[in-house]
Amino acid sequence: MIDPLAEVVTLLQPRARFSKVVTGAGAWRVRRSLEGQPFYCVVLEGTCCLTVAGQAPLPLLQGDFVLIPESHDFVMSSMQPLPEDAPDLLPVALPDGEVRLGSTSGPAETVLLVGHCAFDSPDAALLVSLLPRLIHVRGEQRLATIVRLVGEESRAKRPGRDVVLAHLLEVLLIEALRSTAGTAASPGLLRGLADERLAQALRRMHAELTAPWTVAQLAKEAALSRSAFFDRFSRAVGVAPMEYLLRWRMAKAKSLLRQRTDSVAEVAERVGYGSASAFSAAFTRHVGLSPSRYALTPPPA
């Protein structure tokens, strides 16, 4: 059966934008605002602290991995940070090429691999909304290995670099997300998949997108009453079942239309609409453009 998590990550179309190794010593603090870009960090050595706007400080230990699918304002600091009224220290490039935070003398106390990627999907905002706001994984050596490979590949100029990076980032995201699937606190797809009954309905929705699903039919898949399923799904995933299905159909339709290999009628059939006219009306309401116009509109840079 189709894996909804893998489908979401694949449709996000992750692309490496930037990665670098940063070291820290003494007391340091750096603030960043990435305007919604996905940010990740792996602690290769030592410890540090991450504070995301609106959340409690999160101590990070050696081997920890953090992913913020849609980062805005956050602060990274030493475990004993600078006083609040002290100015933040800018990273300093050392003569050997090392990027240092804090004291520029003496050995590094913390070594981080940090980076951000981009999601090229035309429906990235919708897909990101299905993910937790902050993903923290501890004790997963596989993730650290994958992140190192991403860093090495992004700096190399070998043939097939972009293809390799795209697949590495997909693996990285799936590995990070499934490592936290049972503990995701914020509503979204992971919380839905962590609930065995809801997971069955979600998998059937993704596997049989063209089926004429109703809330009653999906509730039967989950072995719940209609009202219990509706409430449980809405709380866990963050949207009502039929709204989730509509959004997913529209996301798939956008992806298919961008490929320009199928006609509007064929896309309509592949996302569960009985006629091109019904699909066109639904798509236009949801997107603001007709399917044919959307297919011809260049994607955002």
PDB file of C-alpha atoms in Angstrom:
ATOM      1  CA  MET A   1       0.000   0.000   0.000  1.00  0.00           C
ATOM      2  CA  ILE A   2       1.170   3.559  -0.723  1.00  0.00           C
ATOM      3  CA  ASP A   3       3.032   5.259   2.152  1.00  0.00           C
ATOM      4  CA  PRO A   4       1.482   8.729   2.738  1.00  0.00           C
ATOM      5  CA  LEU A   5       4.631  10.038   4.420  1.00  0.00           C
ATOM      6  CA  ALA A   6       6.828   9.055   1.465  1.00  0.00           C
ATOM      7  CA  GLU A   7       4.306  10.610  -0.926  1.00  0.00           C
ATOM      8  CA  VAL A   8       4.346  13.939   0.931  1.00  0.00           C
ATOM      9  CA  VAL A   9       8.158  14.078   1.003  1.00  0.00           C
ATOM     10  CA  THR A  10       8.440  13.119  -2.678  1.00  0.00           C
ATOM     11  CA  LEU A  11       5.893  15.758  -3.664  1.00  0.00           C
ATOM     12  CA  LEU A  12       7.759  18.406  -1.634  1.00  0.00           C
ATOM     13  CA  GLN A  13      10.687  18.099  -4.096  1.00  0.00           C
ATOM     14  CA  PRO A  14      13.446  18.963  -1.578  1.00  0.00           C
ATOM     15  CA  ARG A  15      16.563  20.631  -2.961  1.00  0.00           C
ATOM     16  CA  ALA A  16      19.844  21.424  -1.185  1.00  0.00           C
ATOM     17  CA  ARG A  17      20.529  25.137  -0.879  1.00  0.00           C
ATOM     18  CA  PHE A  18      23.328  25.491   1.643  1.00  0.00           C
ATOM     19  CA  SER A  19      25.304  23.570   4.256  1.00  0.00           C
ATOM     20  CA  LYS A  20      28.467  24.218   6.259  1.00  0.00           C
ATOM     21  CA  VAL A  21      30.381  23.073   9.326  1.00  0.00           C
ATOM     22  CA  VAL A  22      30.409  25.621  12.163  1.00  0.00           C
ATOM     23  CA  THR A  23      32.369  25.382  15.411  1.00  0.00           C
ATOM     24  CA  GLY A  24      31.857  27.105  18.733  1.00  0.00           C
ATOM     25  CA  ALA A  25      33.944  27.847  21.817  1.00  0.00           C
ATOM     26  CA  GLY A  26      33.250  29.810  24.969  1.00  0.00           C
ATOM     27  CA  ALA A  27      29.983  31.738  25.238  1.00  0.00           C
ATOM     28  CA  TRP A  28      28.216  32.511  21.952  1.00  0.00           C
ATOM     29  CA  ARG A  29      24.796  33.214  20.519  1.00  0.00           C
ATOM     30  CA  VAL A  30      23.565  33.642  16.954  1.00  0.00           C
ATOM     31  CA  ARG A  31      20.087  34.636  15.778  1.00  0.00           C
ATOM     32  CA  ARG A  32      18.696  33.649  12.406  1.00  0.00           C
ATOM     33  CA  SER A  33      15.587  34.421  10.358  1.00  0.00           C
ATOM     34  CA  LEU A  34      15.261  32.211   7.276  1.00  0.00           C
ATOM     35  CA  GLU A  35      11.853  33.432   6.058  1.00  0.00           C
ATOM     36  CA  GLY A  36      10.222  30.006   6.118  1.00  0.00           C
ATOM     37  CA  GLN A  37      13.119  27.999   4.687  1.00  0.00           C
ATOM     38  CA  PRO A  38      13.643  24.453   6.019  1.00  0.00           C
ATOM     39  CA  PHE A  39      16.603  24.397   8.431  1.00  0.00           C
ATOM     40  CA  TYR A  40      18.484  21.378   9.735  1.00  0.00           C
ATOM     41  CA  CYS A  41      21.355  20.875  12.156  1.00  0.00           C
ATOM     42  CA  VAL A  42      23.320  17.882  13.394  1.00  0.00           C
ATOM     43  CA  VAL A  43      25.567  18.142  16.449  1.00  0.00           C
ATOM     44  CA  LEU A  44      28.794  16.411  15.444  1.00  0.00           C
ATOM     45  CA  GLU A  45      30.622  17.194  18.699  1.00  0.00           C
ATOM     46  CA  GLY A  46      29.804  18.876  22.000  1.00  0.00           C
ATOM     47  CA  THR A  47      26.528  20.525  23.013  1.00  0.00           C
ATOM     48  CA  CYS A  48      24.506  23.657  22.271  1.00  0.00           C
ATOM     49  CA  CYS A  49      21.021  25.091  22.735  1.00  0.00           C
ATOM     50  CA  LEU A  50      18.278  25.855  20.207  1.00  0.00           C
ATOM     51  CA  THR A  51      15.440  28.270  20.942  1.00  0.00           C
ATOM     52  CA  VAL A  52      12.641  28.539  18.386  1.00  0.00           C
ATOM     53  CA  ALA A  53      10.265  31.506  18.716  1.00  0.00           C
ATOM     54  CA  GLY A  54       7.431  30.657  21.072  1.00  0.00           C
ATOM     55  CA  GLN A  55       9.030  27.465  22.425  1.00  0.00           C
ATOM     56  CA  ALA A  56      11.200  26.549  25.412  1.00  0.00           C
ATOM     57  CA  PRO A  57      14.970  26.271  24.869  1.00  0.00           C
ATOM     58  CA  LEU A  58      15.988  22.831  23.583  1.00  0.00           C
ATOM     59  CA  PRO A  59      19.388  21.467  24.735  1.00  0.00           C
ATOM     60  CA  LEU A  60      21.147  19.598  21.913  1.00  0.00           C
ATOM     61  CA  LEU A  61      23.689  16.842  22.547  1.00  0.00           C
ATOM     62  CA  GLN A  62      26.281  15.152  20.361  1.00  0.00           C
ATOM     63  CA  GLY A  63      24.518  13.108  17.675  1.00  0.00           C
ATOM     64  CA  ASP A  64      21.241  15.059  17.900  1.00  0.00           C
ATOM     65  CA  PHE A  65      19.441  16.028  14.709  1.00  0.00           C
ATOM     66  CA  VAL A  66      16.997  18.934  14.385  1.00  0.00           C
ATOM     67  CA  LEU A  67      14.770  19.805  11.452  1.00  0.00           C
ATOM     68  CA  ILE A  68      12.516  22.874  11.274  1.00  0.00           C
ATOM     69  CA  PRO A  69      10.405  22.373   8.106  1.00  0.00           C
ATOM     70  CA  GLU A  70       9.419  26.056   8.050  1.00  0.00           C
ATOM     71  CA  SER A  71      11.880  28.119  10.056  1.00  0.00           C
ATOM     72  CA  HIS A  72      11.515  31.790  10.851  1.00  0.00           C
ATOM     73  CA  ASP A  73      13.169  33.293  13.945  1.00  0.00           C
ATOM     74  CA  PHE A  74      15.373  31.071  16.069  1.00  0.00           C
ATOM     75  CA  VAL A  75      18.473  31.323  18.254  1.00  0.00           C
ATOM     76  CA  MET A  76      21.380  28.912  18.623  1.00  0.00           C
ATOM     77  CA  SER A  77      23.760  29.380  21.534  1.00  0.00           C
ATOM     78  CA  SER A  78      26.303  27.724  23.785  1.00  0.00           C
ATOM     79  CA  MET A  79      24.829  25.925  26.800  1.00  0.00           C
ATOM     80  CA  GLN A  80      26.034  28.871  28.899  1.00  0.00           C
ATOM     81  CA  PRO A  81      24.990  31.699  26.541  1.00  0.00           C
ATOM     82  CA  LEU A  82      25.908  35.340  26.520  1.00  0.00           C
ATOM     83  CA  PRO A  83      23.931  37.594  28.889  1.00  0.00           C
ATOM     84  CA  GLU A  84      20.667  38.764  27.368  1.00  0.00           C
ATOM     85  CA  ASP A  85      21.862  42.360  27.159  1.00  0.00           C
ATOM     86  CA  ALA A  86      25.138  41.384  25.440  1.00  0.00           C
ATOM     87  CA  PRO A  87      25.314  41.762  21.659  1.00  0.00           C
ATOM     88  CA  ASP A  88      25.265  38.627  19.528  1.00  0.00           C
ATOM     89  CA  LEU A  89      28.643  37.589  18.145  1.00  0.00           C
ATOM     90  CA  LEU A  90      29.025  37.212  14.399  1.00  0.00           C
ATOM     91  CA  PRO A  91      30.673  34.066  13.016  1.00  0.00           C
ATOM     92  CA  VAL A  92      34.384  34.537  12.307  1.00  0.00           C
ATOM     93  CA  ALA A  93      36.277  32.850   9.469  1.00  0.00           C
ATOM     94  CA  LEU A  94      39.539  31.494  10.875  1.00  0.00           C
ATOM     95  CA  PRO A  95      42.726  31.277   8.747  1.00  0.00           C
ATOM     96  CA  ASP A  96      42.301  27.517   8.266  1.00  0.00           C
ATOM     97  CA  GLY A  97      38.837  28.053   6.752  1.00  0.00           C
ATOM     98  CA  GLU A  98      36.935  27.100   9.909  1.00  0.00           C
ATOM     99  CA  VAL A  99      33.827  29.176  10.760  1.00  0.00           C
ATOM    100  CA  ARG A 100      33.902  29.906  14.495  1.00  0.00           C
ATOM    101  CA  LEU A 101      31.267  31.171  16.930  1.00  0.00           C
ATOM    102  CA  GLY A 102      32.430  32.706  20.216  1.00  0.00           C
ATOM    103  CA  SER A 103      36.073  32.581  21.244  1.00  0.00           C
ATOM    104  CA  THR A 104      38.478  32.365  18.307  1.00  0.00           C
ATOM    105  CA  SER A 105      41.317  30.991  20.422  1.00  0.00           C
ATOM    106  CA  GLY A 106      41.680  27.427  21.618  1.00  0.00           C
ATOM    107  CA  PRO A 107      40.059  24.215  20.359  1.00  0.00           C
ATOM    108  CA  ALA A 108      36.427  23.955  19.321  1.00  0.00           C
ATOM    109  CA  GLU A 109      34.018  22.827  22.040  1.00  0.00           C
ATOM    110  CA  THR A 110      31.066  22.333  19.690  1.00  0.00           C
ATOM    111  CA  VAL A 111      31.006  21.230  16.047  1.00  0.00           C
ATOM    112  CA  LEU A 112      27.780  21.578  14.043  1.00  0.00           C
ATOM    113  CA  LEU A 113      26.734  20.760  10.512  1.00  0.00           C
ATOM    114  CA  VAL A 114      24.008  23.281   9.648  1.00  0.00           C
ATOM    115  CA  GLY A 115      22.148  23.918   6.448  1.00  0.00           C
ATOM    116  CA  HIS A 116      18.893  24.703   4.761  1.00  0.00           C
ATOM    117  CA  CYS A 117      17.123  23.327   1.733  1.00  0.00           C
ATOM    118  CA  ALA A 118      14.224  24.408  -0.447  1.00  0.00           C
ATOM    119  CA  PHE A 119      10.944  22.704  -1.261  1.00  0.00           C
ATOM    120  CA  ASP A 120      10.224  23.160  -4.958  1.00  0.00           C
ATOM    121  CA  SER A 121       6.649  21.869  -4.843  1.00  0.00           C
ATOM    122  CA  PRO A 122       4.039  24.407  -5.986  1.00  0.00           C
ATOM    123  CA  ASP A 123       2.040  23.317  -2.947  1.00  0.00           C
ATOM    124  CA  ALA A 124       4.912  23.363  -0.444  1.00  0.00           C
ATOM    125  CA  ALA A 125       3.016  25.467   2.116  1.00  0.00           C
ATOM    126  CA  LEU A 126       0.179  22.941   2.262  1.00  0.00           C
ATOM    127  CA  LEU A 127       2.520  19.969   2.520  1.00  0.00           C
ATOM    128  CA  VAL A 128       4.678  21.600   5.198  1.00  0.00           C
ATOM    129  CA  SER A 129       1.526  22.309   7.203  1.00  0.00           C
ATOM    130  CA  LEU A 130       1.066  18.531   7.507  1.00  0.00           C
ATOM    131  CA  LEU A 131       4.459  18.173   9.247  1.00  0.00           C
ATOM    132  CA  PRO A 132       5.463  18.974  12.846  1.00  0.00           C
ATOM    133  CA  ARG A 133       6.781  22.480  13.453  1.00  0.00           C
ATOM    134  CA  LEU A 134       9.965  21.116  15.044  1.00  0.00           C
ATOM    135  CA  ILE A 135      11.530  17.669  14.670  1.00  0.00           C
ATOM    136  CA  HIS A 136      14.178  16.601  17.183  1.00  0.00           C
ATOM    137  CA  VAL A 137      15.817  13.185  16.905  1.00  0.00           C
ATOM    138  CA  ARG A 138      18.290  11.816  19.444  1.00  0.00           C
ATOM    139  CA  GLY A 139      20.392   8.668  19.216  1.00  0.00           C
ATOM    140  CA  GLU A 140      19.863   7.987  15.486  1.00  0.00           C
ATOM    141  CA  GLN A 141      23.282   7.505  13.912  1.00  0.00           C
ATOM    142  CA  ARG A 142      21.663   6.841  10.527  1.00  0.00           C
ATOM    143  CA  LEU A 143      20.504  10.472  10.367  1.00  0.00           C
ATOM    144  CA  ALA A 144      23.959  11.837  11.169  1.00  0.00           C
ATOM    145  CA  THR A 145      25.404   9.659   8.407  1.00  0.00           C
ATOM    146  CA  ILE A 146      22.848  10.869   5.849  1.00  0.00           C
ATOM    147  CA  VAL A 147      23.419  14.521   6.806  1.00  0.00           C
ATOM    148  CA  ARG A 148      27.166  14.086   6.360  1.00  0.00           C
ATOM    149  CA  LEU A 149      26.554  12.632   2.908  1.00  0.00           C
ATOM    150  CA  VAL A 150      24.347  15.637   2.060  1.00  0.00           C
ATOM    151  CA  GLY A 151      27.112  18.000   3.152  1.00  0.00           C
ATOM    152  CA  GLU A 152      29.801  16.153   1.195  1.00  0.00           C
ATOM    153  CA  GLU A 153      27.688  15.910  -1.952  1.00  0.00           C
ATOM    154  CA  SER A 154      26.613  19.566  -1.822  1.00  0.00           C
ATOM    155  CA  ARG A 155      30.268  20.664  -1.767  1.00  0.00           C
ATOM    156  CA  ALA A 156      31.410  18.264  -4.503  1.00  0.00           C
ATOM    157  CA  LYS A 157      31.042  18.884  -8.229  1.00  0.00           C
ATOM    158  CA  ARG A 158      30.677  15.315  -9.387  1.00  0.00           C
ATOM    159  CA  PRO A 159      28.438  14.173 -12.263  1.00  0.00           C
ATOM    160  CA  GLY A 160      24.830  13.611 -11.204  1.00  0.00           C
ATOM    161  CA  ARG A 161      25.236  15.806  -8.108  1.00  0.00           C
ATOM    162  CA  ASP A 162      21.727  17.303  -8.225  1.00  0.00           C
ATOM    163  CA  VAL A 163      20.039  13.913  -8.680  1.00  0.00           C
ATOM    164  CA  VAL A 164      22.015  12.380  -5.800  1.00  0.00           C
ATOM    165  CA  LEU A 165      21.241  15.350  -3.536  1.00  0.00           C
ATOM    166  CA  ALA A 166      17.520  15.202  -4.307  1.00  0.00           C
ATOM    167  CA  HIS A 167      17.358  11.533  -3.325  1.00  0.00           C
ATOM    168  CA  LEU A 168      19.544  12.021  -0.238  1.00  0.00           C
ATOM    169  CA  LEU A 169      17.280  14.819   0.979  1.00  0.00           C
ATOM    170  CA  GLU A 170      14.188  12.674   0.450  1.00  0.00           C
ATOM    171  CA  VAL A 171      15.781   9.894   2.508  1.00  0.00           C
ATOM    172  CA  LEU A 172      16.864  12.416   5.157  1.00  0.00           C
ATOM    173  CA  LEU A 173      13.364  13.853   5.533  1.00  0.00           C
ATOM    174  CA  ILE A 174      11.651  10.460   5.621  1.00  0.00           C
ATOM    175  CA  GLU A 175      14.150   9.113   8.167  1.00  0.00           C
ATOM    176  CA  ALA A 176      13.753  12.197  10.371  1.00  0.00           C
ATOM    177  CA  LEU A 177       9.968  12.164  10.179  1.00  0.00           C
ATOM    178  CA  ARG A 178       9.488   8.478  10.847  1.00  0.00           C
ATOM    179  CA  SER A 179      11.925   8.677  13.778  1.00  0.00           C
ATOM    180  CA  THR A 180       9.483  11.038  15.495  1.00  0.00           C
ATOM    181  CA  ALA A 181       6.186   9.666  14.140  1.00  0.00           C
ATOM    182  CA  GLY A 182       5.087   8.340  17.508  1.00  0.00           C
ATOM    183  CA  THR A 183       5.972  11.473  19.471  1.00  0.00           C
ATOM    184  CA  ALA A 184       4.841  14.335  17.207  1.00  0.00           C
ATOM    185  CA  ALA A 185       3.089  16.844  19.453  1.00  0.00           C
ATOM    186  CA  SER A 186       1.632  19.235  16.890  1.00  0.00           C
ATOM    187  CA  PRO A 187      -1.320  18.204  14.686  1.00  0.00           C
ATOM    188  CA  GLY A 188      -0.387  16.929  11.242  1.00  0.00           C
ATOM    189  CA  LEU A 189       0.149  13.871   9.114  1.00  0.00           C
ATOM    190  CA  LEU A 190       2.625  12.289  11.566  1.00  0.00           C
ATOM    191  CA  ARG A 191       0.113  12.339  14.407  1.00  0.00           C
ATOM    192  CA  GLY A 192      -2.451  10.818  12.107  1.00  0.00           C
ATOM    193  CA  LEU A 193      -0.081   8.046  11.043  1.00  0.00           C
ATOM    194  CA  ALA A 194       0.876   7.386  14.678  1.00  0.00           C
ATOM    195  CA  ASP A 195      -2.782   6.482  15.349  1.00  0.00           C
ATOM    196  CA  GLU A 196      -3.220   2.972  13.915  1.00  0.00           C
ATOM    197  CA  ARG A 197      -6.915   3.453  13.134  1.00  0.00           C
ATOM    198  CA  LEU A 198      -6.448   6.803  11.430  1.00  0.00           C
ATOM    199  CA  ALA A 199      -3.354   5.483   9.648  1.00  0.00           C
ATOM    200  CA  GLN A 200      -5.446   2.826   7.927  1.00  0.00           C
ATOM    201  CA  ALA A 201      -7.846   5.445   6.576  1.00  0.00           C
ATOM    202  CA  LEU A 202      -4.980   7.721   5.495  1.00  0.00           C
ATOM    203  CA  ARG A 203      -3.228   4.889   3.640  1.00  0.00           C
ATOM    204  CA  ARG A 204      -6.431   3.950   1.837  1.00  0.00           C
ATOM    205  CA  MET A 205      -7.025   7.579   0.839  1.00  0.00           C
ATOM    206  CA  HIS A 206      -3.535   7.835  -0.660  1.00  0.00           C
ATOM    207  CA  ALA A 207      -3.650   4.386  -2.265  1.00  0.00           C
ATOM    208  CA  GLU A 208      -7.077   4.892  -3.826  1.00  0.00           C
ATOM    209  CA  LEU A 209      -7.205   8.605  -4.527  1.00  0.00           C
ATOM    210  CA  THR A 210      -9.803   8.134  -7.271  1.00  0.00           C
ATOM    211  CA  ALA A 211     -12.302   6.356  -4.993  1.00  0.00           C
ATOM    212  CA  PRO A 212     -15.476   8.334  -4.164  1.00  0.00           C
ATOM    213  CA  TRP A 213     -14.656   8.502  -0.468  1.00  0.00           C
ATOM    214  CA  THR A 214     -17.135   9.713   2.143  1.00  0.00           C
ATOM    215  CA  VAL A 215     -16.590  10.273   5.853  1.00  0.00           C
ATOM    216  CA  ALA A 216     -18.704   7.185   6.569  1.00  0.00           C
ATOM    217  CA  GLN A 217     -16.556   4.996   4.299  1.00  0.00           C
ATOM    218  CA  LEU A 218     -13.318   6.294   5.796  1.00  0.00           C
ATOM    219  CA  ALA A 219     -14.703   5.776   9.302  1.00  0.00           C
ATOM    220  CA  LYS A 220     -15.411   2.148   8.367  1.00  0.00           C
ATOM    221  CA  GLU A 221     -11.770   1.756   7.256  1.00  0.00           C
ATOM    222  CA  ALA A 222     -10.721   3.052  10.670  1.00  0.00           C
ATOM    223  CA  ALA A 223     -13.224   0.828  12.505  1.00  0.00           C
ATOM    224  CA  LEU A 224     -14.762   3.871  14.182  1.00  0.00           C
ATOM    225  CA  SER A 225     -18.174   5.485  14.221  1.00  0.00           C
ATOM    226  CA  ARG A 226     -18.622   8.362  11.800  1.00  0.00           C
ATOM    227  CA  SER A 227     -18.618  11.039  14.524  1.00  0.00           C
ATOM    228  CA  ALA A 228     -15.717   9.475  16.459  1.00  0.00           C
ATOM    229  CA  PHE A 229     -13.637   9.225  13.288  1.00  0.00           C
ATOM    230  CA  PHE A 230     -14.381  12.804  12.226  1.00  0.00           C
ATOM    231  CA  ASP A 231     -13.420  14.235  15.634  1.00  0.00           C
ATOM    232  CA  ARG A 232     -10.341  12.033  16.045  1.00  0.00           C
ATOM    233  CA  PHE A 233      -9.068  12.766  12.526  1.00  0.00           C
ATOM    234  CA  SER A 234      -9.663  16.513  12.823  1.00  0.00           C
ATOM    235  CA  ARG A 235      -7.804  16.736  16.151  1.00  0.00           C
ATOM    236  CA  ALA A 236      -4.853  14.600  15.035  1.00  0.00           C
ATOM    237  CA  VAL A 237      -4.322  15.869  11.479  1.00  0.00           C
ATOM    238  CA  GLY A 238      -5.507  19.434  11.992  1.00  0.00           C
ATOM    239  CA  VAL A 239      -8.126  19.435   9.220  1.00  0.00           C
ATOM    240  CA  ALA A 240     -11.377  17.545   8.613  1.00  0.00           C
ATOM    241  CA  PRO A 241     -11.148  14.273   6.602  1.00  0.00           C
ATOM    242  CA  MET A 242     -12.764  15.560   3.403  1.00  0.00           C
ATOM    243  CA  GLU A 243     -10.763  18.795   3.538  1.00  0.00           C
ATOM    244  CA  TYR A 244      -7.580  16.723   3.799  1.00  0.00           C
ATOM    245  CA  LEU A 245      -8.680  14.639   0.814  1.00  0.00           C
ATOM    246  CA  LEU A 246      -9.482  17.762  -1.232  1.00  0.00           C
ATOM    247  CA  ARG A 247      -6.126  19.370  -0.413  1.00  0.00           C
ATOM    248  CA  TRP A 248      -4.240  16.209  -1.276  1.00  0.00           C
ATOM    249  CA  ARG A 249      -6.099  15.818  -4.587  1.00  0.00           C
ATOM    250  CA  MET A 250      -5.327  19.431  -5.479  1.00  0.00           C
ATOM    251  CA  ALA A 251      -1.648  19.007  -4.534  1.00  0.00           C
ATOM    252  CA  LYS A 252      -1.399  15.925  -6.751  1.00  0.00           C
ATOM    253  CA  ALA A 253      -3.230  17.736  -9.543  1.00  0.00           C
ATOM    254  CA  LYS A 254      -0.801  20.674  -9.392  1.00  0.00           C
ATOM    255  CA  SER A 255       2.135  18.302  -9.666  1.00  0.00           C
ATOM    256  CA  LEU A 256       0.610  16.470 -12.635  1.00  0.00           C
ATOM    257  CA  LEU A 257      -0.338  19.694 -14.440  1.00  0.00           C
ATOM    258  CA  ARG A 258       3.213  21.042 -14.079  1.00  0.00           C
ATOM    259  CA  GLN A 259       4.529  17.910 -15.807  1.00  0.00           C
ATOM    260  CA  ARG A 260       2.332  18.648 -18.867  1.00  0.00           C
ATOM    261  CA  THR A 261       2.185  14.992 -19.887  1.00  0.00           C
ATOM    262  CA  ASP A 262      -1.541  14.496 -19.249  1.00  0.00           C
ATOM    263  CA  SER A 263      -4.549  16.413 -20.500  1.00  0.00           C
ATOM    264  CA  VAL A 264      -6.850  18.167 -18.030  1.00  0.00           C
ATOM    265  CA  ALA A 265      -9.337  15.317 -18.446  1.00  0.00           C
ATOM    266  CA  GLU A 266      -6.648  12.742 -17.659  1.00  0.00           C
ATOM    267  CA  VAL A 267      -5.511  14.680 -14.589  1.00  0.00           C
ATOM    268  CA  ALA A 268      -9.127  14.931 -13.443  1.00  0.00           C
ATOM    269  CA  GLU A 269      -9.477  11.151 -13.681  1.00  0.00           C
ATOM    270  CA  ARG A 270      -6.200  10.522 -11.845  1.00  0.00           C
ATOM    271  CA  VAL A 271      -7.237  12.631  -8.846  1.00  0.00           C
ATOM    272  CA  GLY A 272     -10.744  11.253  -8.472  1.00  0.00           C
ATOM    273  CA  TYR A 273     -13.069  13.480 -10.513  1.00  0.00           C
ATOM    274  CA  GLY A 274     -15.684  11.984 -12.818  1.00  0.00           C
ATOM    275  CA  SER A 275     -15.491  14.789 -15.358  1.00  0.00           C
ATOM    276  CA  ALA A 276     -13.061  17.453 -16.505  1.00  0.00           C
ATOM    277  CA  SER A 277     -15.655  20.163 -15.870  1.00  0.00           C
ATOM    278  CA  ALA A 278     -16.189  19.142 -12.226  1.00  0.00           C
ATOM    279  CA  PHE A 279     -12.432  19.010 -11.687  1.00  0.00           C
ATOM    280  CA  SER A 280     -11.883  22.376 -13.397  1.00  0.00           C
ATOM    281  CA  ALA A 281     -14.500  24.035 -11.209  1.00  0.00           C
ATOM    282  CA  ALA A 282     -13.034  22.565  -7.996  1.00  0.00           C
ATOM    283  CA  PHE A 283      -9.456  23.371  -9.034  1.00  0.00           C
ATOM    284  CA  THR A 284     -10.320  26.964  -9.981  1.00  0.00           C
ATOM    285  CA  ARG A 285     -12.055  27.526  -6.616  1.00  0.00           C
ATOM    286  CA  HIS A 286      -9.088  26.076  -4.715  1.00  0.00           C
ATOM    287  CA  VAL A 287      -6.192  27.577  -6.683  1.00  0.00           C
ATOM    288  CA  GLY A 288      -7.636  30.704  -8.282  1.00  0.00           C
ATOM    289  CA  LEU A 289      -6.626  29.616 -11.809  1.00  0.00           C
ATOM    290  CA  SER A 290      -8.137  27.135 -14.224  1.00  0.00           C
ATOM    291  CA  PRO A 291      -6.135  23.898 -14.684  1.00  0.00           C
ATOM    292  CA  SER A 292      -5.122  24.841 -18.240  1.00  0.00           C
ATOM    293  CA  ARG A 293      -3.894  28.286 -17.183  1.00  0.00           C
ATOM    294  CA  TYR A 294      -2.093  26.857 -14.165  1.00  0.00           C
ATOM    295  CA  ALA A 295      -0.243  24.340 -16.368  1.00  0.00           C
ATOM    296  CA  LEU A 296       1.078  27.204 -18.511  1.00  0.00           C
ATOM    297  CA  THR A 297       2.047  29.479 -15.599  1.00  0.00           C
ATOM    298  CA  PRO A 298       5.800  29.352 -14.857  1.00  0.00           C
ATOM    299  CA  PRO A 299       6.547  28.078 -11.331  1.00  0.00           C
ATOM    300  CA  PRO A 300       7.937  30.604  -8.823  1.00  0.00           C
ATOM    301  CA  ALA A 301      11.710  31.105  -9.007  1.00  0.00           C
TER     302      ALA A 301
END
